[in-house]
């Protein structure tokens, strides 16, 4: 009987601990977009991105999405090739590698901006998914600018 009481107490303790666990989302803090946090980048250059990421249940992946913020998200960044087919510049990249399977990391990437990217406003989103499937998100607007002539 004493063993049963101990078992019940242990079972209740485990259930109580599990019930108190929060479904904590990954956090994205101290975000810096663009050099000196300008939220601007030159076409033909790169876009500096830096952020501190914390995930209680360890990071599974980090996804970066950048697309034009013009009407319908498809105007400012379109280019036309000789074939007549239009292409637009956008980013939709998932990072794992050194960022995965850790609870804390500094996300630092410099994203190349091709010379065919159109100037103007763009929408940037950073998604962090943990090993439990929880997802945190950061979003902001950035501006691509034409480089100054020398």
mmCIF file of C-alpha atoms in Angstrom:
data_model
loop_
_atom_site.group_PDB
_atom_site.id
_atom_site.type_symbol
_atom_site.label_atom_id
_atom_site.label_comp_id
_atom_site.label_asym_id
_atom_site.label_seq_id
_atom_site.Cartn_x
_atom_site.Cartn_y
_atom_site.Cartn_z
ATOM 1 C CA UNK A 1 0.000 0.000 0.000
ATOM 2 C CA UNK A 2 2.875 2.328 0.815
ATOM 3 C CA UNK A 3 4.339 1.711 -2.665
ATOM 4 C CA UNK A 4 0.991 2.633 -4.237
ATOM 5 C CA UNK A 5 0.901 5.938 -2.305
ATOM 6 C CA UNK A 6 4.423 6.772 -3.455
ATOM 7 C CA UNK A 7 3.469 5.906 -7.031
ATOM 8 C CA UNK A 8 0.367 8.139 -6.880
ATOM 9 C CA UNK A 9 2.358 11.028 -5.395
ATOM 10 C CA UNK A 10 5.023 10.697 -8.110
ATOM 11 C CA UNK A 11 2.382 10.457 -10.831
ATOM 12 C CA UNK A 12 0.643 13.589 -9.557
ATOM 13 C CA UNK A 13 3.969 15.422 -9.384
ATOM 14 C CA UNK A 14 4.761 14.522 -13.003
ATOM 15 C CA UNK A 15 1.280 15.520 -14.192
ATOM 16 C CA UNK A 16 1.512 18.778 -12.237
ATOM 17 C CA UNK A 17 4.885 19.587 -13.751
ATOM 18 C CA UNK A 18 3.648 18.869 -17.266
ATOM 19 C CA UNK A 19 0.537 20.996 -16.740
ATOM 20 C CA UNK A 20 2.669 23.946 -15.640
ATOM 21 C CA UNK A 21 4.906 23.833 -18.717
ATOM 22 C CA UNK A 22 4.202 26.702 -21.038
ATOM 23 C CA UNK A 23 3.996 26.257 -24.762
ATOM 24 C CA UNK A 24 6.719 28.861 -25.183
ATOM 25 C CA UNK A 25 7.318 30.272 -28.622
ATOM 26 C CA UNK A 26 10.830 30.870 -29.880
ATOM 27 C CA UNK A 27 11.889 34.471 -29.276
ATOM 28 C CA UNK A 28 13.624 36.762 -31.749
ATOM 29 C CA UNK A 29 15.213 39.784 -30.043
ATOM 30 C CA UNK A 30 17.876 42.444 -30.575
ATOM 31 C CA UNK A 31 17.193 42.431 -34.300
ATOM 32 C CA UNK A 32 19.422 44.506 -36.561
ATOM 33 C CA UNK A 33 18.420 44.855 -40.209
ATOM 34 C CA UNK A 34 20.782 46.696 -42.542
ATOM 35 C CA UNK A 35 24.098 48.203 -41.591
ATOM 36 C CA UNK A 36 23.690 50.353 -38.465
ATOM 37 C CA UNK A 37 20.110 49.045 -38.267
ATOM 38 C CA UNK A 38 19.100 51.365 -41.124
ATOM 39 C CA UNK A 39 16.586 48.867 -42.559
ATOM 40 C CA UNK A 40 18.040 49.820 -45.965
ATOM 41 C CA UNK A 41 20.313 48.022 -48.394
ATOM 42 C CA UNK A 42 21.876 48.915 -51.723
ATOM 43 C CA UNK A 43 20.926 46.978 -54.826
ATOM 44 C CA UNK A 44 23.979 44.977 -55.891
ATOM 45 C CA UNK A 45 25.210 44.922 -52.284
ATOM 46 C CA UNK A 46 24.035 42.911 -49.332
ATOM 47 C CA UNK A 47 21.487 43.104 -46.546
ATOM 48 C CA UNK A 48 22.945 42.587 -43.085
ATOM 49 C CA UNK A 49 20.667 40.667 -40.688
ATOM 50 C CA UNK A 50 21.532 39.960 -37.067
ATOM 51 C CA UNK A 51 19.242 38.687 -34.285
ATOM 52 C CA UNK A 52 19.384 36.840 -30.995
ATOM 53 C CA UNK A 53 17.192 33.745 -31.029
ATOM 54 C CA UNK A 54 16.091 31.703 -28.031
ATOM 55 C CA UNK A 55 13.971 28.536 -28.151
ATOM 56 C CA UNK A 56 13.132 26.599 -24.997
ATOM 57 C CA UNK A 57 12.620 23.450 -27.076
ATOM 58 C CA UNK A 58 15.697 23.983 -29.289
ATOM 59 C CA UNK A 59 15.697 25.502 -32.751
ATOM 60 C CA UNK A 60 14.696 23.298 -35.676
ATOM 61 C CA UNK A 61 15.000 25.921 -38.422
ATOM 62 C CA UNK A 62 15.065 29.613 -39.245
ATOM 63 C CA UNK A 63 13.262 30.800 -42.367
ATOM 64 C CA UNK A 64 13.852 34.176 -44.010
ATOM 65 C CA UNK A 65 11.278 35.607 -46.431
ATOM 66 C CA UNK A 66 11.717 38.888 -48.305
ATOM 67 C CA UNK A 67 9.382 40.087 -51.034
ATOM 68 C CA UNK A 68 8.344 43.327 -52.664
ATOM 69 C CA UNK A 69 5.951 45.435 -50.635
ATOM 70 C CA UNK A 70 4.500 47.217 -53.660
ATOM 71 C CA UNK A 71 0.839 46.691 -54.534
ATOM 72 C CA UNK A 72 0.184 42.964 -54.740
ATOM 73 C CA UNK A 73 3.818 42.266 -53.830
ATOM 74 C CA UNK A 74 4.796 41.736 -57.466
ATOM 75 C CA UNK A 75 5.608 45.061 -59.137
ATOM 76 C CA UNK A 76 8.790 46.759 -57.982
ATOM 77 C CA UNK A 77 11.027 43.727 -58.184
ATOM 78 C CA UNK A 78 10.020 42.369 -61.613
ATOM 79 C CA UNK A 79 12.530 42.209 -64.441
ATOM 80 C CA UNK A 80 11.993 41.116 -68.012
ATOM 81 C CA UNK A 81 14.429 38.773 -69.722
ATOM 82 C CA UNK A 82 15.016 38.646 -73.493
ATOM 83 C CA UNK A 83 12.600 35.709 -73.546
ATOM 84 C CA UNK A 84 9.830 38.023 -72.336
ATOM 85 C CA UNK A 85 9.438 36.047 -69.105
ATOM 86 C CA UNK A 86 9.289 38.219 -66.015
ATOM 87 C CA UNK A 87 11.171 37.276 -62.887
ATOM 88 C CA UNK A 88 11.046 38.985 -59.545
ATOM 89 C CA UNK A 89 13.581 39.080 -56.752
ATOM 90 C CA UNK A 90 12.540 37.565 -53.504
ATOM 91 C CA UNK A 91 14.083 35.449 -50.782
ATOM 92 C CA UNK A 92 12.575 32.337 -49.238
ATOM 93 C CA UNK A 93 15.433 30.496 -47.552
ATOM 94 C CA UNK A 94 15.507 28.081 -44.642
ATOM 95 C CA UNK A 95 18.603 27.913 -42.466
ATOM 96 C CA UNK A 96 19.539 24.953 -40.281
ATOM 97 C CA UNK A 97 23.195 23.944 -39.903
ATOM 98 C CA UNK A 98 24.832 25.810 -37.024
ATOM 99 C CA UNK A 99 21.460 27.299 -36.033
ATOM 100 C CA UNK A 100 19.696 23.972 -35.427
ATOM 101 C CA UNK A 101 19.481 21.871 -32.243
ATOM 102 C CA UNK A 102 20.540 24.688 -29.926
ATOM 103 C CA UNK A 103 18.489 26.735 -27.471
ATOM 104 C CA UNK A 104 20.265 30.046 -28.116
ATOM 105 C CA UNK A 105 22.020 31.415 -31.158
ATOM 106 C CA UNK A 106 22.985 34.617 -32.893
ATOM 107 C CA UNK A 107 21.501 34.565 -36.370
ATOM 108 C CA UNK A 108 23.874 36.486 -38.636
ATOM 109 C CA UNK A 109 23.516 36.478 -42.383
ATOM 110 C CA UNK A 110 24.422 38.889 -45.158
ATOM 111 C CA UNK A 111 21.963 38.385 -48.005
ATOM 112 C CA UNK A 112 23.200 39.269 -51.503
ATOM 113 C CA UNK A 113 20.908 41.619 -53.387
ATOM 114 C CA UNK A 114 21.228 41.095 -57.130
ATOM 115 C CA UNK A 115 21.570 44.033 -59.501
ATOM 116 C CA UNK A 116 18.182 43.200 -61.059
ATOM 117 C CA UNK A 117 16.260 43.770 -57.794
ATOM 118 C CA UNK A 118 13.975 46.755 -58.079
ATOM 119 C CA UNK A 119 14.295 49.661 -55.661
ATOM 120 C CA UNK A 120 11.555 50.353 -53.182
ATOM 121 C CA UNK A 121 9.869 48.903 -50.109
ATOM 122 C CA UNK A 122 10.118 45.214 -49.259
ATOM 123 C CA UNK A 123 8.569 43.112 -46.524
ATOM 124 C CA UNK A 124 10.955 40.985 -44.412
ATOM 125 C CA UNK A 125 9.839 38.113 -42.177
ATOM 126 C CA UNK A 126 11.954 35.871 -39.979
ATOM 127 C CA UNK A 127 10.316 32.653 -38.742
ATOM 128 C CA UNK A 128 11.891 30.458 -36.061
ATOM 129 C CA UNK A 129 10.483 26.966 -35.585
ATOM 130 C CA UNK A 130 11.500 24.843 -32.607
ATOM 131 C CA UNK A 131 11.715 21.063 -32.369
ATOM 132 C CA UNK A 132 8.183 20.946 -30.898
ATOM 133 C CA UNK A 133 6.751 22.772 -33.937
ATOM 134 C CA UNK A 134 6.209 26.104 -32.144
ATOM 135 C CA UNK A 135 6.943 29.148 -34.280
ATOM 136 C CA UNK A 136 8.031 32.668 -33.423
ATOM 137 C CA UNK A 137 8.069 35.472 -35.980
ATOM 138 C CA UNK A 138 9.609 38.881 -36.550
ATOM 139 C CA UNK A 139 8.599 41.150 -39.407
ATOM 140 C CA UNK A 140 9.526 44.589 -40.638
ATOM 141 C CA UNK A 141 9.710 46.731 -43.736
ATOM 142 C CA UNK A 142 13.008 47.391 -45.495
ATOM 143 C CA UNK A 143 13.970 49.564 -48.442
ATOM 144 C CA UNK A 144 16.210 48.655 -51.331
ATOM 145 C CA UNK A 145 17.994 51.700 -52.683
ATOM 146 C CA UNK A 146 19.928 52.391 -55.859
ATOM 147 C CA UNK A 147 23.642 52.732 -55.159
ATOM 148 C CA UNK A 148 25.026 56.242 -55.266
ATOM 149 C CA UNK A 149 27.223 56.981 -58.296
ATOM 150 C CA UNK A 150 30.924 57.430 -57.545
#
